[in-house]
PDB file of C-alpha atoms in Angstrom:
ATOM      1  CA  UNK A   1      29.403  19.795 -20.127  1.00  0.00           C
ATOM      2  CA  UNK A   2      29.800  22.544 -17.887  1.00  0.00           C
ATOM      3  CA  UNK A   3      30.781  22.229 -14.205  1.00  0.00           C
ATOM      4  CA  UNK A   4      27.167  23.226 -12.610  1.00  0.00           C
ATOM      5  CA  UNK A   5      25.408  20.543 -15.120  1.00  0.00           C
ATOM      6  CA  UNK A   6      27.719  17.813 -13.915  1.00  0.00           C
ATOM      7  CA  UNK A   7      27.065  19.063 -10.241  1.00  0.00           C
ATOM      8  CA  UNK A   8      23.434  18.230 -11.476  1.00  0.00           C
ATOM      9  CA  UNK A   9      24.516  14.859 -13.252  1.00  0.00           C
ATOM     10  CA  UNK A  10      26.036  13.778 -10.339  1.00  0.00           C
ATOM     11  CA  UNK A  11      23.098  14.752  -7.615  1.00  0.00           C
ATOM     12  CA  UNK A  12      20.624  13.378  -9.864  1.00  0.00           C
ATOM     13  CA  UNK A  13      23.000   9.903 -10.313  1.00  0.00           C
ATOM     14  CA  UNK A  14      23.320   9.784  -6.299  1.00  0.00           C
ATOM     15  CA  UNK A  15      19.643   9.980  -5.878  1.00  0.00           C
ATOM     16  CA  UNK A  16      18.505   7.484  -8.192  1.00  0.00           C
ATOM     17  CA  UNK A  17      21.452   5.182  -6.560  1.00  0.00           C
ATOM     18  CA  UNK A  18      20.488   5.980  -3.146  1.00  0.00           C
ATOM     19  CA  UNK A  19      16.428   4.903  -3.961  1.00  0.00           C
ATOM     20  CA  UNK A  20      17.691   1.954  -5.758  1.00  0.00           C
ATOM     21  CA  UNK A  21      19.506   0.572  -2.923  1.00  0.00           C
ATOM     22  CA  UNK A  22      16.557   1.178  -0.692  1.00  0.00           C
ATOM     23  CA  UNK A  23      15.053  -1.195  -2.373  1.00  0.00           C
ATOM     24  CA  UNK A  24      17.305  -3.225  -4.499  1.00  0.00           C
ATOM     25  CA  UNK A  25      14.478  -6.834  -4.820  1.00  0.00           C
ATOM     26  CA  UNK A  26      11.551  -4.318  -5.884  1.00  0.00           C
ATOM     27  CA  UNK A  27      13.876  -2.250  -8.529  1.00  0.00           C
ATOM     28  CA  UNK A  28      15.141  -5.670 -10.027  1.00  0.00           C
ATOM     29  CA  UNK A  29      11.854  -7.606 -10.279  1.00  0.00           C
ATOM     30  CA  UNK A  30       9.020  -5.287 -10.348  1.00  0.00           C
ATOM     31  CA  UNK A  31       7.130  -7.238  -7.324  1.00  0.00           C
ATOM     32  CA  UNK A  32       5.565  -4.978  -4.977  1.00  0.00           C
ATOM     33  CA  UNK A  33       5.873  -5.498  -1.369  1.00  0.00           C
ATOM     34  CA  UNK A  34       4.816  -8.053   0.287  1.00  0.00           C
ATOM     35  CA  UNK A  35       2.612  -9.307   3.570  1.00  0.00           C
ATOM     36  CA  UNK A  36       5.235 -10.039   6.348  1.00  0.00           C
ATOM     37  CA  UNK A  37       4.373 -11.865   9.498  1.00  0.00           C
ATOM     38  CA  UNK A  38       5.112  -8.929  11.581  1.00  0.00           C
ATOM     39  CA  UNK A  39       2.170  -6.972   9.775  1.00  0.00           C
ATOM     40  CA  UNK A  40       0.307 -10.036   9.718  1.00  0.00           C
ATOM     41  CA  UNK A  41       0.505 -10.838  13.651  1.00  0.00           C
ATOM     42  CA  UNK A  42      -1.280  -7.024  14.357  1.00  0.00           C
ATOM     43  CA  UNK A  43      -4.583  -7.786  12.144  1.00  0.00           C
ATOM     44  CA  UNK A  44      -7.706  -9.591  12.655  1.00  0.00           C
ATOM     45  CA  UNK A  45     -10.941 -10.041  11.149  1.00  0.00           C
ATOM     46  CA  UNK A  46     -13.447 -10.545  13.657  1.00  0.00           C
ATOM     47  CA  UNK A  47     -16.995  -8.604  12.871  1.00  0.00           C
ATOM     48  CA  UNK A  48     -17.369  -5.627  14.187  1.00  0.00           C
ATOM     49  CA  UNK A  49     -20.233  -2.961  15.020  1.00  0.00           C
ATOM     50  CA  UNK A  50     -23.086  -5.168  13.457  1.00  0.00           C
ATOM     51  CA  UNK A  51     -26.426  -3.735  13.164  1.00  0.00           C
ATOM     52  CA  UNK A  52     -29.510  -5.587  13.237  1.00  0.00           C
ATOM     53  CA  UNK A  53     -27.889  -9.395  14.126  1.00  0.00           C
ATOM     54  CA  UNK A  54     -30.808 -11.056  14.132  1.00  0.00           C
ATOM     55  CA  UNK A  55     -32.340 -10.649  10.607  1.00  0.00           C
ATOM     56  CA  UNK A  56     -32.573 -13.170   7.811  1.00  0.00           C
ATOM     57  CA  UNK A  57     -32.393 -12.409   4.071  1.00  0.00           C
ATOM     58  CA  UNK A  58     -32.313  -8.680   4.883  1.00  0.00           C
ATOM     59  CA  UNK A  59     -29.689  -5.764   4.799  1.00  0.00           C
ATOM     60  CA  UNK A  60     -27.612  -5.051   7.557  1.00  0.00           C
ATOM     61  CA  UNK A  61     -24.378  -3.042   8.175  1.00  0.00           C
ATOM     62  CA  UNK A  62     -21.016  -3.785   9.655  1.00  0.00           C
ATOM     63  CA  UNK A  63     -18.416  -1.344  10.601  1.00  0.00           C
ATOM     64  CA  UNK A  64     -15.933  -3.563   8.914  1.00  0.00           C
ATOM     65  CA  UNK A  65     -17.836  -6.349   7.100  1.00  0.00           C
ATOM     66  CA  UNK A  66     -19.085  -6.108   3.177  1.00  0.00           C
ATOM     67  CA  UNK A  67     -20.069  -8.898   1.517  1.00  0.00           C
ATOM     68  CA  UNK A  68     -22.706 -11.817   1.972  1.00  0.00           C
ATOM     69  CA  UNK A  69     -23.516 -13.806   4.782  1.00  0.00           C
ATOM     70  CA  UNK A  70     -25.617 -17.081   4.530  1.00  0.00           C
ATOM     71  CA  UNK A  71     -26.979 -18.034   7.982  1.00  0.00           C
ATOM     72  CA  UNK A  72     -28.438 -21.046   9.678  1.00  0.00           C
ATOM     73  CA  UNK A  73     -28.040 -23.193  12.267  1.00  0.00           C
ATOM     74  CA  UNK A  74     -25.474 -24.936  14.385  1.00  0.00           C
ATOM     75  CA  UNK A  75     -23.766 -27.380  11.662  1.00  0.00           C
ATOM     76  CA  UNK A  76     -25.828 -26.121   8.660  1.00  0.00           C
ATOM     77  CA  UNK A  77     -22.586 -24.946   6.849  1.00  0.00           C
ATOM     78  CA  UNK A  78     -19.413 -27.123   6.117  1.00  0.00           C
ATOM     79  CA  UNK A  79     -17.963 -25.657   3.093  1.00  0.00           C
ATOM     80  CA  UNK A  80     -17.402 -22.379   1.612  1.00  0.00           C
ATOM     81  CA  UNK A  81     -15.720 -21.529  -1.690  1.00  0.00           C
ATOM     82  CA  UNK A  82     -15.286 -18.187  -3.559  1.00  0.00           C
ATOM     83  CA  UNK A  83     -12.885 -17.031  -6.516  1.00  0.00           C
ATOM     84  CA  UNK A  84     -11.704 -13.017  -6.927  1.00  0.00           C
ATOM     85  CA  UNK A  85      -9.074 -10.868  -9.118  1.00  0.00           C
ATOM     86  CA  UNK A  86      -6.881  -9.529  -6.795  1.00  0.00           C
ATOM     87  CA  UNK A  87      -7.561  -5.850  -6.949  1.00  0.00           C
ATOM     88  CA  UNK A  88      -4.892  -3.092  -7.516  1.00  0.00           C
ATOM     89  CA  UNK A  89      -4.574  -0.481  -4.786  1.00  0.00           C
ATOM     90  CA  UNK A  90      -4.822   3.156  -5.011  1.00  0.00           C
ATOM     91  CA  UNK A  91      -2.560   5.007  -2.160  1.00  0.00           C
ATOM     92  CA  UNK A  92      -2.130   7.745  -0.910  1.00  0.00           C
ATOM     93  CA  UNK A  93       0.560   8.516   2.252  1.00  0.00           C
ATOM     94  CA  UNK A  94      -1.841   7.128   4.101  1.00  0.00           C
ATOM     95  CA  UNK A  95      -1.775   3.886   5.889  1.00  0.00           C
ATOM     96  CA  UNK A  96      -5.294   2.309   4.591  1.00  0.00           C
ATOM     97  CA  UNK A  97      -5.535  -2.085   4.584  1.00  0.00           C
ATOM     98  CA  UNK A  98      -8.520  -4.138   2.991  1.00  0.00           C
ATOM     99  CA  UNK A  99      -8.719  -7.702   2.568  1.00  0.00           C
ATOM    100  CA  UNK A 100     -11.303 -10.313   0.605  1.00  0.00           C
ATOM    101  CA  UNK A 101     -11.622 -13.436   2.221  1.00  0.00           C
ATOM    102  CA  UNK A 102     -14.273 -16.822   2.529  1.00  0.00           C
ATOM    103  CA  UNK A 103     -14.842 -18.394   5.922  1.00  0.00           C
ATOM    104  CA  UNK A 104     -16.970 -20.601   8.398  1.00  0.00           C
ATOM    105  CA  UNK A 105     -18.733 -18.979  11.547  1.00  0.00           C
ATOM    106  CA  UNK A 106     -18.363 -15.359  12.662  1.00  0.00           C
ATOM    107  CA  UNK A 107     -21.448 -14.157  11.883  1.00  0.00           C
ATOM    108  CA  UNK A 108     -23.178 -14.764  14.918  1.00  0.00           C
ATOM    109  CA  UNK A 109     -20.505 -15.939  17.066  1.00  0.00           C
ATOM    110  CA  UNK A 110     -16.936 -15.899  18.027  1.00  0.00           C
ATOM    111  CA  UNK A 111     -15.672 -18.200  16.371  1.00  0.00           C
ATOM    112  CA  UNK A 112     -14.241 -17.985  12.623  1.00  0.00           C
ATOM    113  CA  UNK A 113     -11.799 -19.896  10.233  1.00  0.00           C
ATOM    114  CA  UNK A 114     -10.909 -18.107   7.139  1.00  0.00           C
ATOM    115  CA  UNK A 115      -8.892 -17.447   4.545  1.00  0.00           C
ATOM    116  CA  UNK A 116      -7.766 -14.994   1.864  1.00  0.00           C
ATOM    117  CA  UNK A 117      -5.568 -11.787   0.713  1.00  0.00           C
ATOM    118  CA  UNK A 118      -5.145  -8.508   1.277  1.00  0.00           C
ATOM    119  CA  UNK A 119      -4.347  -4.979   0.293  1.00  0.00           C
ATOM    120  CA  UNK A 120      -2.779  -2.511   1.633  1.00  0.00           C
ATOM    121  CA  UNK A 121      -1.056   0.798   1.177  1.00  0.00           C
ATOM    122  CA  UNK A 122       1.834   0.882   4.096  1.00  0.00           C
ATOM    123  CA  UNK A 123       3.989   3.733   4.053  1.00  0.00           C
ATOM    124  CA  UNK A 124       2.376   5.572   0.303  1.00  0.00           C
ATOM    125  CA  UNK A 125       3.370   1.810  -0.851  1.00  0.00           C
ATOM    126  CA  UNK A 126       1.126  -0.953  -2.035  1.00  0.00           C
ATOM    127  CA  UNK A 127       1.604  -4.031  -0.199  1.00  0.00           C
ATOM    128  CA  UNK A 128      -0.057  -7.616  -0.805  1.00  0.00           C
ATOM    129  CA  UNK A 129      -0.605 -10.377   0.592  1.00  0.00           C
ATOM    130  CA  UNK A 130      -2.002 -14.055   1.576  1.00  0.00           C
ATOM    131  CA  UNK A 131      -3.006 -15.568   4.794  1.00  0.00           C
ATOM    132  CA  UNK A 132      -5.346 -17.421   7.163  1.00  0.00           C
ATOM    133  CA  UNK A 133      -6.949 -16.910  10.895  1.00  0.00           C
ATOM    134  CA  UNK A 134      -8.929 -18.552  13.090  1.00  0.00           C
ATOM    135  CA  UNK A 135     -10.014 -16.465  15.730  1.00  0.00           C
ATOM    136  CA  UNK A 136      -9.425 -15.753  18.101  1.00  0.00           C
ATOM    137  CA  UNK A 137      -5.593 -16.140  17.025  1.00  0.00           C
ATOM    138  CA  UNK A 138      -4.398 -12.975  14.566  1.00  0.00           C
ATOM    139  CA  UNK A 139      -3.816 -13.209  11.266  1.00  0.00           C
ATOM    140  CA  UNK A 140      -1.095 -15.877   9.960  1.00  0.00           C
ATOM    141  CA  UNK A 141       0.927 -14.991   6.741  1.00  0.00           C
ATOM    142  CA  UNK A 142       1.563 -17.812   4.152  1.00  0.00           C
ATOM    143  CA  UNK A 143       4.804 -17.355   4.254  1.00  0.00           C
ATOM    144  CA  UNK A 144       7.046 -18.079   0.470  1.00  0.00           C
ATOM    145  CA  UNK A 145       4.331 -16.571  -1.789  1.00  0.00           C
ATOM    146  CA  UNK A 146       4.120 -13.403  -4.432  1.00  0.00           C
ATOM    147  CA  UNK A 147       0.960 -12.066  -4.317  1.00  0.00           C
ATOM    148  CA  UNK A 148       0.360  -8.752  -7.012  1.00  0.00           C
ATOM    149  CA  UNK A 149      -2.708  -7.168  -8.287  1.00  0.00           C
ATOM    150  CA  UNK A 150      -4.550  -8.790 -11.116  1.00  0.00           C
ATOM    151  CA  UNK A 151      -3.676 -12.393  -9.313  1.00  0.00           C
ATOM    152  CA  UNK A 152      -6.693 -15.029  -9.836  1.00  0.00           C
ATOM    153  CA  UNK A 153      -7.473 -16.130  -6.636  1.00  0.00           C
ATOM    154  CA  UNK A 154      -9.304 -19.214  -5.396  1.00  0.00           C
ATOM    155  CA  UNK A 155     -10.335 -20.117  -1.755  1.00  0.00           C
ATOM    156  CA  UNK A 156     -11.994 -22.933  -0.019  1.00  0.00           C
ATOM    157  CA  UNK A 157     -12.832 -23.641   3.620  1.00  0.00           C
ATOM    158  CA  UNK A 158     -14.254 -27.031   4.609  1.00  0.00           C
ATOM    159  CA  UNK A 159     -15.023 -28.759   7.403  1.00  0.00           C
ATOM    160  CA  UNK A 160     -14.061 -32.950   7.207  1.00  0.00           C
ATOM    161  CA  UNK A 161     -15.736 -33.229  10.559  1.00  0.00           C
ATOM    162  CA  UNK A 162     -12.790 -33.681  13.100  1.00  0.00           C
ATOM    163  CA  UNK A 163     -10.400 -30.497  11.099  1.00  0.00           C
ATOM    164  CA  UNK A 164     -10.947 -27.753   8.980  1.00  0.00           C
ATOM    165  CA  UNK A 165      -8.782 -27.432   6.042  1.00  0.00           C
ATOM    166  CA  UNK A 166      -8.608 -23.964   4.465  1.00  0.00           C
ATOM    167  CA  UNK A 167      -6.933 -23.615   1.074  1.00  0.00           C
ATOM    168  CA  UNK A 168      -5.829 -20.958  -0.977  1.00  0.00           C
ATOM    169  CA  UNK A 169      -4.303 -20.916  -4.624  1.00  0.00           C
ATOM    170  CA  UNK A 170      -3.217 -18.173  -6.698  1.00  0.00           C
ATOM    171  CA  UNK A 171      -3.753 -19.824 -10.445  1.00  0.00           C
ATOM    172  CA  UNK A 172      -1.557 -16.528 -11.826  1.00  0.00           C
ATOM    173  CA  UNK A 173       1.787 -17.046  -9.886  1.00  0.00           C
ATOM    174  CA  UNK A 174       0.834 -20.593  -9.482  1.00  0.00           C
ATOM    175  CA  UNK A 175       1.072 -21.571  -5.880  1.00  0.00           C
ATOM    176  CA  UNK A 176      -1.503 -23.121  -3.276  1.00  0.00           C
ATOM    177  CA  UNK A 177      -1.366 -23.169   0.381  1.00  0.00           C
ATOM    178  CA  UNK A 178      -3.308 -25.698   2.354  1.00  0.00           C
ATOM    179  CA  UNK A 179      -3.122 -25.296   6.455  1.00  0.00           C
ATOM    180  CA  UNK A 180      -5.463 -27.674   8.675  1.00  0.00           C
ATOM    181  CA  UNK A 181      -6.550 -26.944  12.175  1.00  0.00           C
ATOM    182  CA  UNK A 182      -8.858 -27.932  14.732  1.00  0.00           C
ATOM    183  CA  UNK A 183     -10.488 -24.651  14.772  1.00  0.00           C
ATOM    184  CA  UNK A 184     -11.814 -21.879  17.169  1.00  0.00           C
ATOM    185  CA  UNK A 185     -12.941 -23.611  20.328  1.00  0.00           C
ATOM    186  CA  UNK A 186     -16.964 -23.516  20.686  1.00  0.00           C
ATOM    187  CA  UNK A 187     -17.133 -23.153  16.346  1.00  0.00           C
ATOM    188  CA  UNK A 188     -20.674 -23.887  15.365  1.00  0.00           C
ATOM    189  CA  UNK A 189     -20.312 -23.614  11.582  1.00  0.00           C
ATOM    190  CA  UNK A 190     -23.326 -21.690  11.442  1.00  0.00           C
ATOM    191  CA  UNK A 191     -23.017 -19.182   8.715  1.00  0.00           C
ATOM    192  CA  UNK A 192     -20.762 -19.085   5.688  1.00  0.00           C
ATOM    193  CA  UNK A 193     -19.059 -15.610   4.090  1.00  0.00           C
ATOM    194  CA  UNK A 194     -17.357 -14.508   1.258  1.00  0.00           C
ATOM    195  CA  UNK A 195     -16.472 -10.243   2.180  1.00  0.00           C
ATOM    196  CA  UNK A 196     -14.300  -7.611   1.427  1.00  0.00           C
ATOM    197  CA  UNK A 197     -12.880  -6.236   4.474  1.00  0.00           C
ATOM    198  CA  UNK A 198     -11.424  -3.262   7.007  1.00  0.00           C
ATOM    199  CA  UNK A 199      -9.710  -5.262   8.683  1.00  0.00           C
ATOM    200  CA  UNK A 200      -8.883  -4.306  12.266  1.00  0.00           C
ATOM    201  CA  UNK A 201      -5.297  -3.643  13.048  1.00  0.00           C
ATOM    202  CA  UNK A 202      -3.569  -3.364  16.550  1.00  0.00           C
ATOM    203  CA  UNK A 203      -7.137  -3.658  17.860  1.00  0.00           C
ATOM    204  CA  UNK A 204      -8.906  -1.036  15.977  1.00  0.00           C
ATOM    205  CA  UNK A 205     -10.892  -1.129  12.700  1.00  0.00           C
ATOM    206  CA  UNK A 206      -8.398  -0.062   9.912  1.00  0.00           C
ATOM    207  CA  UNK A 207      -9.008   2.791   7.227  1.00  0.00           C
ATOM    208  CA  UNK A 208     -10.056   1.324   4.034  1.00  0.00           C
ATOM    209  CA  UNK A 209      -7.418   0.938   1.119  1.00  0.00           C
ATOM    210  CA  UNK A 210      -9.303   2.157  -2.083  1.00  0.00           C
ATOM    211  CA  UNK A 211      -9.482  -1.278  -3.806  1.00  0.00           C
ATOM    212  CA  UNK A 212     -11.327  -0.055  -6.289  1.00  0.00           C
ATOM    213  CA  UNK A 213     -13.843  -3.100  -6.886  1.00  0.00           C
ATOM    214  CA  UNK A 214     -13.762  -6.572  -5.952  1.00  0.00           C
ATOM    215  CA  UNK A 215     -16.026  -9.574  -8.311  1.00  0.00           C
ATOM    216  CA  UNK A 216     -16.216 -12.396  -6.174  1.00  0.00           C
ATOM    217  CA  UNK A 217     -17.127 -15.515  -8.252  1.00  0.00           C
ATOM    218  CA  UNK A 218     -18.467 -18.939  -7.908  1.00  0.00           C
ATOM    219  CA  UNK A 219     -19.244 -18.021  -4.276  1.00  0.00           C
ATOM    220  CA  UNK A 220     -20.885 -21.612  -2.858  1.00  0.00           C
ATOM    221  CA  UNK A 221     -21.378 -22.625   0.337  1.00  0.00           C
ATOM    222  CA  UNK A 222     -22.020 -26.801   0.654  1.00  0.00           C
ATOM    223  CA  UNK A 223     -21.648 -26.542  -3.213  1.00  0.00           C
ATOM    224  CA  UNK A 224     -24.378 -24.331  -3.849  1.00  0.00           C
ATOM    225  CA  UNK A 225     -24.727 -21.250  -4.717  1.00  0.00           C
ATOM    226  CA  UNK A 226     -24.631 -18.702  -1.998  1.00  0.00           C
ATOM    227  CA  UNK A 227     -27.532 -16.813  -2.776  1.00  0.00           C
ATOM    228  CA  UNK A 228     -29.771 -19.729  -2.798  1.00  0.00           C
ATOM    229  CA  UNK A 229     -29.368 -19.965   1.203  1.00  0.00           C
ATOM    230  CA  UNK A 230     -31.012 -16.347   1.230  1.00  0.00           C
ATOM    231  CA  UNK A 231     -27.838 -14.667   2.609  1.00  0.00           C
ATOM    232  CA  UNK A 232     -27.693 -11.147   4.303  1.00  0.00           C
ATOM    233  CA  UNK A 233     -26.142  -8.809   2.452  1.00  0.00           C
ATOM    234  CA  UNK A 234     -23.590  -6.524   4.370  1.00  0.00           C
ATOM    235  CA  UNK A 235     -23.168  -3.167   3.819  1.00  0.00           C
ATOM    236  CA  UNK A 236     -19.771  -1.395   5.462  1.00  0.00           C
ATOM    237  CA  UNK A 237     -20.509   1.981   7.190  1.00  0.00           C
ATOM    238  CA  UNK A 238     -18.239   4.534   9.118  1.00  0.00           C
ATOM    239  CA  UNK A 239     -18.742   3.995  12.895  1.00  0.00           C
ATOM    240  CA  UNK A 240     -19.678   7.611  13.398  1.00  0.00           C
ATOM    241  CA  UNK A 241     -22.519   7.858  10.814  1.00  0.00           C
ATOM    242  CA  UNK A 242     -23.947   5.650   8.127  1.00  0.00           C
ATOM    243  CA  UNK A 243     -21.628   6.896   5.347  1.00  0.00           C
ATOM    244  CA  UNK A 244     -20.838   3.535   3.177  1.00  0.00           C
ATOM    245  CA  UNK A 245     -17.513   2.546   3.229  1.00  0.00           C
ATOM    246  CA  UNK A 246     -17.905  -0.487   0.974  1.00  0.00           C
ATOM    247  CA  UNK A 247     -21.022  -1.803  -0.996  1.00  0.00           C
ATOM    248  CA  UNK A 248     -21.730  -4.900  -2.695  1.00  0.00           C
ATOM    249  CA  UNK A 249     -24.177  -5.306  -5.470  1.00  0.00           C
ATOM    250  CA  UNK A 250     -26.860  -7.767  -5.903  1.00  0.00           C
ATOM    251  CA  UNK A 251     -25.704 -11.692  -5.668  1.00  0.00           C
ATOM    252  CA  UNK A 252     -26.759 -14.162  -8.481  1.00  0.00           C
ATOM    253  CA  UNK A 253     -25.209 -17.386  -9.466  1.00  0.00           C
ATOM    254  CA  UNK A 254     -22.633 -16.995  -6.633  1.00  0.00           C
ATOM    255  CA  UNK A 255     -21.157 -13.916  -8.637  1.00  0.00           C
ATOM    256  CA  UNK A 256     -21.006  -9.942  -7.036  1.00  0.00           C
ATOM    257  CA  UNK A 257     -19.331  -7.273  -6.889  1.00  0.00           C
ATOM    258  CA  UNK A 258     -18.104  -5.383  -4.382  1.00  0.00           C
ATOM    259  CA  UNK A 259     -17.387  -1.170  -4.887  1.00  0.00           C
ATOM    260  CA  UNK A 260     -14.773   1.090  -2.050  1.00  0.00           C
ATOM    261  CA  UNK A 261     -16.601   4.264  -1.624  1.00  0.00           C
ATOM    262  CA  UNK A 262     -14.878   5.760   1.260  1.00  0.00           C
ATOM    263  CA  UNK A 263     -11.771   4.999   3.781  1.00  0.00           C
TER     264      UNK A 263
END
C-alpha cells in the first residue's frame, strides 16, 4: 500500500471509530433512539385551533388534531380503546414530532387523560417513544421501554369511577405499562378520541414528522365501535391557511387510516 492510501485507511478508520463511539448502544443493537423524559416534559397534547366546536357528526379541523372524535355528554364516555403499527419516520435535518394516541375528554374541554407513542425526527434522527398525560400536566415518558417502527401497539383508557387507568402494551417487544390517576380536575368524560397528532412542544404546535400513514384498529369507545357514536372526523390544517397537514379516511368497524400530507 502506498503511503497516501494508508493516510486514507487511517482517516477513513478514525471516522468510522469516532461515529461509533458517538453512539456506541445504537451501533451495537440497532435500536433507534429513544423518548427521554427531558423531551417528554416539553410536549403536550391539548387541542388546538379548533374550528367549528360545536358540530356533531360533521367535519371539522384542528391545527394539531387528526383523527375521530365521538362526543356526548358529561359521563357518556368511560372507555376508549384503539390498536396501531407504529409507523416508521421519514427525516429530514429537521426537527418534526407526531404522536397517535386514545384518550377521555379534550374535545370540548380542558381536561384530557391519554395515552400513546410517538415519532419524531430530533436532530436528522428518528426517535420513538411511549407515554401518558393528563392535562394539564406535560407529557410523562414510560420510562424502561424500546419502542421501534413496525411495533403493534395497543391502548386503553378507562374510567373505574373513582381513577382512570390508562394502559399501553407493545405486543412486538412485549411490554405493557399501566399508570392510574385521579385525573384532570373538572374531567367530564365527555368525548372519546383515537388521533394522530402535532403535538405541541415548548408551548407551540410542533412541525409534523412525515409518518407516512397511521391504521388505527379496533377503535371502541364503551366497547363499541367508534363510528357508531357518529364521531367528528378531524382534519389537521396549517394555522395560516387550510393546507391539510394530516387526513384520515372514512371510519368503519372502528378501523381508519390516517395519511401525513404536509409538516
Amino acid at each position: 500500500m502506498s503511503p497516501r492510501s494508508s493516510a486514507g485507511f487511517v482517516l477513513v478508520t478514525a471516522a468510522a471509530l469516532t461515529a461509533a463511539l458517538a453512539t456506541p448502544s445504537l451501533a451495537a443493537s440497532n435500536t433507534p433512539a429513544q423518548l427521554t423524559q427531558s423531551i417528554a416534559s416539553h410536549e403536550s397534547h391539548t387541542l388546538r385551533g379548533l374550528a367549528q366546536p360545536g358540530k356533531v357528526n360533521a367535519t371539522v379541523s384542528s391545527t394539531n388534531w387528526s383523527g375521530y372524535a365521538a362526543t356526548g355528554s358529561t359521563g357518556a364516555y368511560t372507555s376508549v380503546t384503539s390498536s396501531w403499527t407504529q409507523p416508521t419516520v421519514t427525516c429530514s435535518s429537521a426537527t418534526t414530532y407526531s404522536s397517535f394516541w386514545v384518550g377521555l375528554d379534550g374535545y370540548s374541554n380542558s381536561a384530557l387523560e391519554q395515552t400513546g407513542t410517538e415519532a419524531d425526527c430530533i436532530g436528522g434522527k428518528a426517535t420513538y417513544g411511549a407515554w401518558w398525560e393528563v392535562l394539564p400536566a406535560s407529557e410523562s415518558a414510560y420510562s424502561g421501554v424500546t419502542v421501534k417502527g413496525g411495533d403493534k401497539f395497543t391502548a386503553t383508557v378507562t374510567y373505574t369511577g373513582s381513577t382512570f387507568t390508562m394502559t399501553l402494551a407493545d405486543s412486538t417487544e412485549g411490554w405493557t405499562k399501566t399508570t392510574t390517576h385521579a385525573g384532570s380536575s373538572g374531567f367530564k368524560n365527555a368525548s372519546a378520541e383515537v388521533i394522530a397528532e402535532a403535538p405541541e412542544v415548548g408551548g407551540s404546535v410542533a412541525s409534523l414528522a412525515n409518518f407516512g400513514t397511521v391504521t388505527f384498529t379496533g377503535a371502541k369507545a364503551n366497547g363499541s365501535n367508534l363510528d357508531t357514536f357518529s364521531p367528528n372526523e378531524i382534519v389537521m390544517t396549517k394555522s395560516s391557511s387550510s393546507a391539510v397537514r394530516a387526513q384520515p379516511g372514512s371510519i368503519s368497524g372502528g378501523s381508519f387510516a390516517d395519511v401525513w400530507k404536509a409538516s
